[in-house]
Short mmCIF file of C-alpha atoms in Angstrom, two decimals:
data_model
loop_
_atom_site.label_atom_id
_atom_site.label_comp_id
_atom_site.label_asym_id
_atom_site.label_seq_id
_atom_site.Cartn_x
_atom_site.Cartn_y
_atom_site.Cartn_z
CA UNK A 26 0.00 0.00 0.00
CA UNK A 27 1.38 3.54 -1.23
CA UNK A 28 1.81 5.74 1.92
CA UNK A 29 1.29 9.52 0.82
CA UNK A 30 1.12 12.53 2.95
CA UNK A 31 -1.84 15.30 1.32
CA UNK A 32 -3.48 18.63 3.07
CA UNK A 33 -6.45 20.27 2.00
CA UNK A 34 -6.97 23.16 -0.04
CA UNK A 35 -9.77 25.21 -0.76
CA UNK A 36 -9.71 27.04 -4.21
CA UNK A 37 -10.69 30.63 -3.62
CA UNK A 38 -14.10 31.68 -6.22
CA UNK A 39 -15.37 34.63 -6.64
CA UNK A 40 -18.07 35.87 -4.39
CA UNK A 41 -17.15 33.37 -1.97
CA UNK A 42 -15.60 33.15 1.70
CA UNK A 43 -12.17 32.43 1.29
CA UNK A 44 -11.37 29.15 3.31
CA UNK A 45 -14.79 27.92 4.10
CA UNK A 46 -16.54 25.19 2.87
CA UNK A 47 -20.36 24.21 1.98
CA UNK A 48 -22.37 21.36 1.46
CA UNK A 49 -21.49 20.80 -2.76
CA UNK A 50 -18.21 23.57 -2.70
CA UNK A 51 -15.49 21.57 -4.42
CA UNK A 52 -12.35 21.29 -2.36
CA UNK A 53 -8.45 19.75 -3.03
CA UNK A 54 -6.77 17.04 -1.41
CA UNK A 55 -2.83 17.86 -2.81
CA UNK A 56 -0.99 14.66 -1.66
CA UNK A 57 2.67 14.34 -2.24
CA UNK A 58 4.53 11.04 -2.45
CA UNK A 59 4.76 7.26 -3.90
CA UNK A 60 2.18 6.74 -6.32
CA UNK A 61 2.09 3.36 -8.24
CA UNK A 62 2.98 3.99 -11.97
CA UNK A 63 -0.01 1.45 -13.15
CA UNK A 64 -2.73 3.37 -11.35
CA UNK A 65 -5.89 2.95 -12.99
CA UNK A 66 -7.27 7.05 -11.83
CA UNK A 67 -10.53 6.11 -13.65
CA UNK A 68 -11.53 3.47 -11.18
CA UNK A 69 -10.28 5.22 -8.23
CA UNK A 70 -12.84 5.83 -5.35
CA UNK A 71 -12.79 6.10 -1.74
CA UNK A 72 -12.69 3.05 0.51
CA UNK A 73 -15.24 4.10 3.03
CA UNK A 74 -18.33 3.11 5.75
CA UNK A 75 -21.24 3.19 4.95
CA UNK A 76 -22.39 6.04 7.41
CA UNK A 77 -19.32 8.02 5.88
CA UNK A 78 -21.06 7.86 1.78
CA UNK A 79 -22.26 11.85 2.35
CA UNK A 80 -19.31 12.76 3.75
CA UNK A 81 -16.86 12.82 1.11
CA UNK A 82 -17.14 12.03 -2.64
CA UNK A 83 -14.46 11.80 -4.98
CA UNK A 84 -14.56 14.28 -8.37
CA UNK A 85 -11.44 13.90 -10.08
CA UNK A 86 -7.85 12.81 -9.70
CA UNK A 87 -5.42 15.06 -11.53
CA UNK A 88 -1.39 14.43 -11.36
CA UNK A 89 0.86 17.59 -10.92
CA UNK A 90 3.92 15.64 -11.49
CA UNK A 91 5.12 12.15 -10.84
CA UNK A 92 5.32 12.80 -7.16
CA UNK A 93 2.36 15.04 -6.83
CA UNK A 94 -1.71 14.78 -7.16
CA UNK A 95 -4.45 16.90 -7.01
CA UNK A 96 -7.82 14.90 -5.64
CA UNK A 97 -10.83 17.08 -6.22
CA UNK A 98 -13.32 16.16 -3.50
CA UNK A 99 -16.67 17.34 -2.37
CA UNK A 100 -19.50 16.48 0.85
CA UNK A 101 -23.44 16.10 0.89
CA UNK A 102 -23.22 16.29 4.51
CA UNK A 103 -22.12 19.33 6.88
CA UNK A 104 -20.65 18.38 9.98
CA UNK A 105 -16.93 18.00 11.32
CA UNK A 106 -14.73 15.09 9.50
CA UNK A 107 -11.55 13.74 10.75
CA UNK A 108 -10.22 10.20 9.40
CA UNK A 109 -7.51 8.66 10.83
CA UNK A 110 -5.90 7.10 7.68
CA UNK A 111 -8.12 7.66 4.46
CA UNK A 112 -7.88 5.13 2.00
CA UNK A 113 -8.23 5.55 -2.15
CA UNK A 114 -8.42 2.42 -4.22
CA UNK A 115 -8.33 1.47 -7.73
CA UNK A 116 -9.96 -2.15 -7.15
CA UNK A 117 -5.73 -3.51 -7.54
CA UNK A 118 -3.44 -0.38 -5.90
CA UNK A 119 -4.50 0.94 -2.53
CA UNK A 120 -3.46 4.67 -1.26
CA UNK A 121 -2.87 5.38 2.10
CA UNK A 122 -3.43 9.33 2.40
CA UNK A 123 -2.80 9.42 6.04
CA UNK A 124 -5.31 11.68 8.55
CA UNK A 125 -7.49 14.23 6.61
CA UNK A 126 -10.27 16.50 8.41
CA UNK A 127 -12.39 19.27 7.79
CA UNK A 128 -15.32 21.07 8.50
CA UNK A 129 -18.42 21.45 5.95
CA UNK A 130 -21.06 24.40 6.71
CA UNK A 131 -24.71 23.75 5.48
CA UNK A 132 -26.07 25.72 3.05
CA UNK A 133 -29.24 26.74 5.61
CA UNK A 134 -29.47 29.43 8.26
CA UNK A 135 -28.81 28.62 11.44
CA UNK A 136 -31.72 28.13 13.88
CA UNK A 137 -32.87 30.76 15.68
CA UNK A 138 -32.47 30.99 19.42
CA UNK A 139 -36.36 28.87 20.62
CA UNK A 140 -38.79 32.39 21.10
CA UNK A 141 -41.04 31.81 24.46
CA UNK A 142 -43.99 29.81 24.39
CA UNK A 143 -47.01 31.59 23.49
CA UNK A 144 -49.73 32.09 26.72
CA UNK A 145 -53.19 31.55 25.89
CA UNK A 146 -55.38 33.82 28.08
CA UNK A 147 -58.31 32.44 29.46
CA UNK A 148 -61.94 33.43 27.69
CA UNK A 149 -64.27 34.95 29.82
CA UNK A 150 -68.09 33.72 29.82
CA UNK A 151 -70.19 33.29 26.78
CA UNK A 152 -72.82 35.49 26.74
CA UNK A 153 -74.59 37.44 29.37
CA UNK A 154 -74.98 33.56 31.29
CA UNK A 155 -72.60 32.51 33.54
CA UNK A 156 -72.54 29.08 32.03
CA UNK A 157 -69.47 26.60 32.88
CA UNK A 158 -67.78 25.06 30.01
CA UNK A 159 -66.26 21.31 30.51
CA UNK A 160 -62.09 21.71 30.65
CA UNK A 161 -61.84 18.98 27.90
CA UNK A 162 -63.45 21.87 25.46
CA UNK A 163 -60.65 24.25 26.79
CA UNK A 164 -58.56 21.91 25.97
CA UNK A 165 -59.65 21.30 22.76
CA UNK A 166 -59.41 24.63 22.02
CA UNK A 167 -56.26 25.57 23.14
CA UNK A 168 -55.13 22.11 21.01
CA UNK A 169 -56.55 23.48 17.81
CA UNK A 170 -55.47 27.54 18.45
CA UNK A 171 -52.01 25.96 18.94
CA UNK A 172 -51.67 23.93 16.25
CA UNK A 173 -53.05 26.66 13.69
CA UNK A 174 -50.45 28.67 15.53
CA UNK A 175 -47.53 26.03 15.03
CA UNK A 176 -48.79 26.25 11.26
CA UNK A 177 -48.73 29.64 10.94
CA UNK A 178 -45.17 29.87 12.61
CA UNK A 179 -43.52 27.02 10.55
CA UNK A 180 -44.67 28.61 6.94
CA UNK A 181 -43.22 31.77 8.28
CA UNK A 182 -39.94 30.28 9.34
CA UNK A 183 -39.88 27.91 5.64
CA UNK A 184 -40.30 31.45 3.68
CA UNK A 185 -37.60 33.29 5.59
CA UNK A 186 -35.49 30.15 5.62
CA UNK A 187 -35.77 29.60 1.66
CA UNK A 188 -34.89 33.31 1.25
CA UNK A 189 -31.82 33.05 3.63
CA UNK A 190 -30.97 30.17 1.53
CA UNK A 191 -31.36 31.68 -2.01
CA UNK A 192 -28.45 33.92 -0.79
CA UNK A 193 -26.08 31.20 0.53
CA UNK A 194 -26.82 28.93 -2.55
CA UNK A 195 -24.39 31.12 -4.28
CA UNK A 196 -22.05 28.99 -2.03
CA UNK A 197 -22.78 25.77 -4.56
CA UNK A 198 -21.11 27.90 -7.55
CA UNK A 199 -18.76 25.93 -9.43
CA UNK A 200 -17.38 25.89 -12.96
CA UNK A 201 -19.53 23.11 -14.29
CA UNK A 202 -22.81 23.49 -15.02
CA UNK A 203 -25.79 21.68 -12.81
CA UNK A 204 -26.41 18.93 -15.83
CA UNK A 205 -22.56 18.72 -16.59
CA UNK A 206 -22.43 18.17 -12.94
CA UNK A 207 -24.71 15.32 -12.56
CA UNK A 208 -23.35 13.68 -16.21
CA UNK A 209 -19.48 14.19 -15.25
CA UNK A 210 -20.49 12.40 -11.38
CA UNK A 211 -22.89 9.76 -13.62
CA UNK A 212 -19.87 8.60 -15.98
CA UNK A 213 -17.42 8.24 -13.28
CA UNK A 214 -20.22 6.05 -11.29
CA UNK A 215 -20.58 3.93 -14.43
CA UNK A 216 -16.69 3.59 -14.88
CA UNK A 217 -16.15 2.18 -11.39
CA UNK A 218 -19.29 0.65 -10.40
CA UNK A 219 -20.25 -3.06 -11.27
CA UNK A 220 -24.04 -3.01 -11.81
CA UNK A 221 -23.09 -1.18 -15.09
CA UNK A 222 -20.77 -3.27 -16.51
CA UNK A 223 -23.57 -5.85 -17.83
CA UNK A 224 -22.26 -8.73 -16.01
CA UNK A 225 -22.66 -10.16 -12.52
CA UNK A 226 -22.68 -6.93 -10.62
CA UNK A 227 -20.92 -7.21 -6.68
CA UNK A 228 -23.15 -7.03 -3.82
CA UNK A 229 -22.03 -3.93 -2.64
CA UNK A 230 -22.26 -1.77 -5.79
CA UNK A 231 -25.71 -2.45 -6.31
CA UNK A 232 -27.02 -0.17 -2.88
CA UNK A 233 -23.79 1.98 -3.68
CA UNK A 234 -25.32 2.66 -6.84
CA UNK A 235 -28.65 4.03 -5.53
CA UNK A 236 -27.35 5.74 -2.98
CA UNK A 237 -24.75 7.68 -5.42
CA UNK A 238 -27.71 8.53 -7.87
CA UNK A 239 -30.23 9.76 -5.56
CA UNK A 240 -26.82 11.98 -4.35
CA UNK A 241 -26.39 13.23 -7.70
CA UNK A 242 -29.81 14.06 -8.45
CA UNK A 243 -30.74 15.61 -5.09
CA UNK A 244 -27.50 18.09 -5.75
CA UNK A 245 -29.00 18.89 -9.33
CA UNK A 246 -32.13 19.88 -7.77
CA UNK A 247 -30.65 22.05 -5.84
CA UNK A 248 -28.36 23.54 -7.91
CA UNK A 249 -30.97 23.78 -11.43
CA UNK A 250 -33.59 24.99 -8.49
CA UNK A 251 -32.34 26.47 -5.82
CA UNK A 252 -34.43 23.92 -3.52
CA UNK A 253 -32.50 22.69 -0.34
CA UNK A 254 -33.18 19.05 -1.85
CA UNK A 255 -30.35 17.45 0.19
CA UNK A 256 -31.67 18.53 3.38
CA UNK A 257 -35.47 18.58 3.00
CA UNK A 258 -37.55 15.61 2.35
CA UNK A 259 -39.30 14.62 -0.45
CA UNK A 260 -42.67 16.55 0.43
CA UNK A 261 -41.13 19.97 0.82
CA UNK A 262 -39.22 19.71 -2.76
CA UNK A 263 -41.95 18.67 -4.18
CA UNK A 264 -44.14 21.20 -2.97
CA UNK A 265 -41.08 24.05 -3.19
CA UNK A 266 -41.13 22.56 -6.86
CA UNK A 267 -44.96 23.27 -7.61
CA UNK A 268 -44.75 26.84 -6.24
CA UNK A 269 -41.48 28.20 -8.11
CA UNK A 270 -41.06 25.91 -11.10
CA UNK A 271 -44.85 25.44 -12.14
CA UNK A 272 -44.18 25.21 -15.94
CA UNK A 273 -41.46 22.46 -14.94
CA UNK A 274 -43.98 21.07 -12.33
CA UNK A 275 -46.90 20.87 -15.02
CA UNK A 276 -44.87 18.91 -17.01
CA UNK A 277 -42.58 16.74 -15.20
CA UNK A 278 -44.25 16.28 -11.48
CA UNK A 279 -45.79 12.91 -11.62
CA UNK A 280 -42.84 11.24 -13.46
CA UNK A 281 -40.60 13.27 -10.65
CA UNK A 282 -42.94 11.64 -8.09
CA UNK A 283 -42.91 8.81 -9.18
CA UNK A 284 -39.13 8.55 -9.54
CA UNK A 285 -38.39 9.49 -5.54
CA UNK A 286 -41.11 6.92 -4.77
CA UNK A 287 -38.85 4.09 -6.63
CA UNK A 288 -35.73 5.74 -4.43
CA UNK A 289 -37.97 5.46 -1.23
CA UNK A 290 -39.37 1.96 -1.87
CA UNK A 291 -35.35 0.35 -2.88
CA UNK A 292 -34.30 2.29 0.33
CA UNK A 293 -36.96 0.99 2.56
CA UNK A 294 -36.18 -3.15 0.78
CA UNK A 295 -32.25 -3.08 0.93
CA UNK A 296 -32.26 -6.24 1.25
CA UNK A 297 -34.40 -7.46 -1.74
CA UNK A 298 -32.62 -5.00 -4.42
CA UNK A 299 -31.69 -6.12 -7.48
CA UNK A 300 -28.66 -5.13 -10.29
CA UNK A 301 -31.82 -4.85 -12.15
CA UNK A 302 -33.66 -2.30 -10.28
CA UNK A 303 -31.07 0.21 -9.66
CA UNK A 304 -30.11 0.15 -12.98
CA UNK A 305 -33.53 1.56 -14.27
CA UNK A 306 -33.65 3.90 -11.16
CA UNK A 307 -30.61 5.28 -12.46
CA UNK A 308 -31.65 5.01 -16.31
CA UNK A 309 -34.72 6.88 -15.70
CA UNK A 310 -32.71 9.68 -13.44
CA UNK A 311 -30.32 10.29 -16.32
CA UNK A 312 -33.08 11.10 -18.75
CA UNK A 313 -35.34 12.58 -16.44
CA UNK A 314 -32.43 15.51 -15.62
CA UNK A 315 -31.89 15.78 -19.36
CA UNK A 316 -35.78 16.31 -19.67
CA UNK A 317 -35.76 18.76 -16.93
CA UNK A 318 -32.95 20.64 -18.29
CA UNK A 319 -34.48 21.09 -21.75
CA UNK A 320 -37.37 23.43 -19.96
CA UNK A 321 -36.44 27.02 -20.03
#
């Protein structure tokens, strides 16, 4: 195994902090040492948990010289990282980078400090009789006031969150388009990943594969829509969706429903997916994207 010793870089862009890093911002892993001279850099992915899948994702491997490599890395998932010893393989050479860590901001707003409960006062007497009303009605009352409230409070806090993150969204920016994106991240899947290569596909690969689509397509949603896909289920991006992209929506809503139902349903039977399945999951992602992108 090739020991090599790499620090992170972030490349600076403009109109972003310098140094700090976001869910989808593309970041450098420049590693200097021994690196075998039959490496296949196609194949080469991450040897990794599966809890750590979000957490880093390999983009490209680019040499500087014979000594020197560039590996152009993003995360899905914000959070502190540290690895001990992270390992790159080509399915024959294995790279020992050494420790790597950093720390990934998400794209949303911070939570606001919790604002004090709201009292309900008590209601005085109906009418000019003093009649006593049961507690269970107060109750009931108070219930439904309360929830109506909690409604009223969360669509509030969902509009000043989306607005919040229409400015930090500008954080994703990168110097490939959202559909380039998703087809440059698609092709490297089908270079290293077995239920693609139309034979017996490895046990492994075939949830690897539908967890690395529904990655791809949930950053292309957010980057083609400015939708917080990767941190918002299913019901608020499709609902986000219908309000801001209704010519989109009109057209492509049930077969985008329809597609995150598949994702849901081979997530929910792990243990019953097929090669089979995940290859038309990921079929009918490709060409839905290239649908999408088609509508101005």
């Amino acid at each position: 195994m090739a020991t090599i010793q790499c620090k992170t870089e972030i490349p600076a862009v403009a109109g972003l902090k310098d140094n700090e890093l976001t869910v989808g911002r593309e970041f450098l892993l420049v590693c200097d040492g021994e690196f075998p001279k039959n490496l296949a850099q196609e194949k080469l992915q991450f040897i990794l948990k599966p809890e750590e899948k979000y957490q880093i994702h390999l983009l490209g491997f680019e040499f500087r010289s014979p000594t020197q490599a560039d590996i152009k890395i993003t995360a899905y998932k914000a959070g502190q990282f540290q690895y001990q010893d992270l390992q790159l393989s080509d399915g024959t050479n294995s790279l020992s980078l050494g420790p790597v860590q950093y720390q990934v901001e998400s794209v949303l707003p911070k939570p606001e400090p919790g604002q004090p409960e709201t009292k309900q006062e008590p209601y005085g007497p109906v009418g000019p009789a003093q009649m006593p009303v049961p507690m269970l009605y107060w109750a009931l009352l108070a219930g439904l006031v309360g929830v109506v409230i909690l409604i009223f409070i969360s669509k509030i806090y969902r509009t000043v969150q989306r607005r919040n993150m229409l400015e930090r969204l500008k954080e994703h920016d990168s110097a490939l388009t959202p559909l380039a994106q998703f087809h440059q991240s698609f092709r490297r899947l089908q270079r290293s990943n077995t239920v693609f290569f139309g034979t017996q596909a490895e046990e492994d690969h075939i949830f690897q594969c539908l967890e690395e689509t529904h990655s791809m397509f949930k950053l292309y949603l957010t980057r083609r829509y400015q939708v917080p896909a990767i941190e918002w289920g299913d019901r608020l991006v499709l609902k986000d969706l219908k309000k801001h992209h209704k010519k989109m929506f009109q057209e492509y809503g049930d077969e985008l429903k329809k597609l995150l139902k598949e994702y849901e349903r081979g997530f929910q039977d792990k243990a019953n997916l097929k090669e089979r399945d995940v290859l038309n999951i990921s079929t009918h992602t490709r060409v839905l994207v290239e649908k999408m992108e088609r509508m101005p």
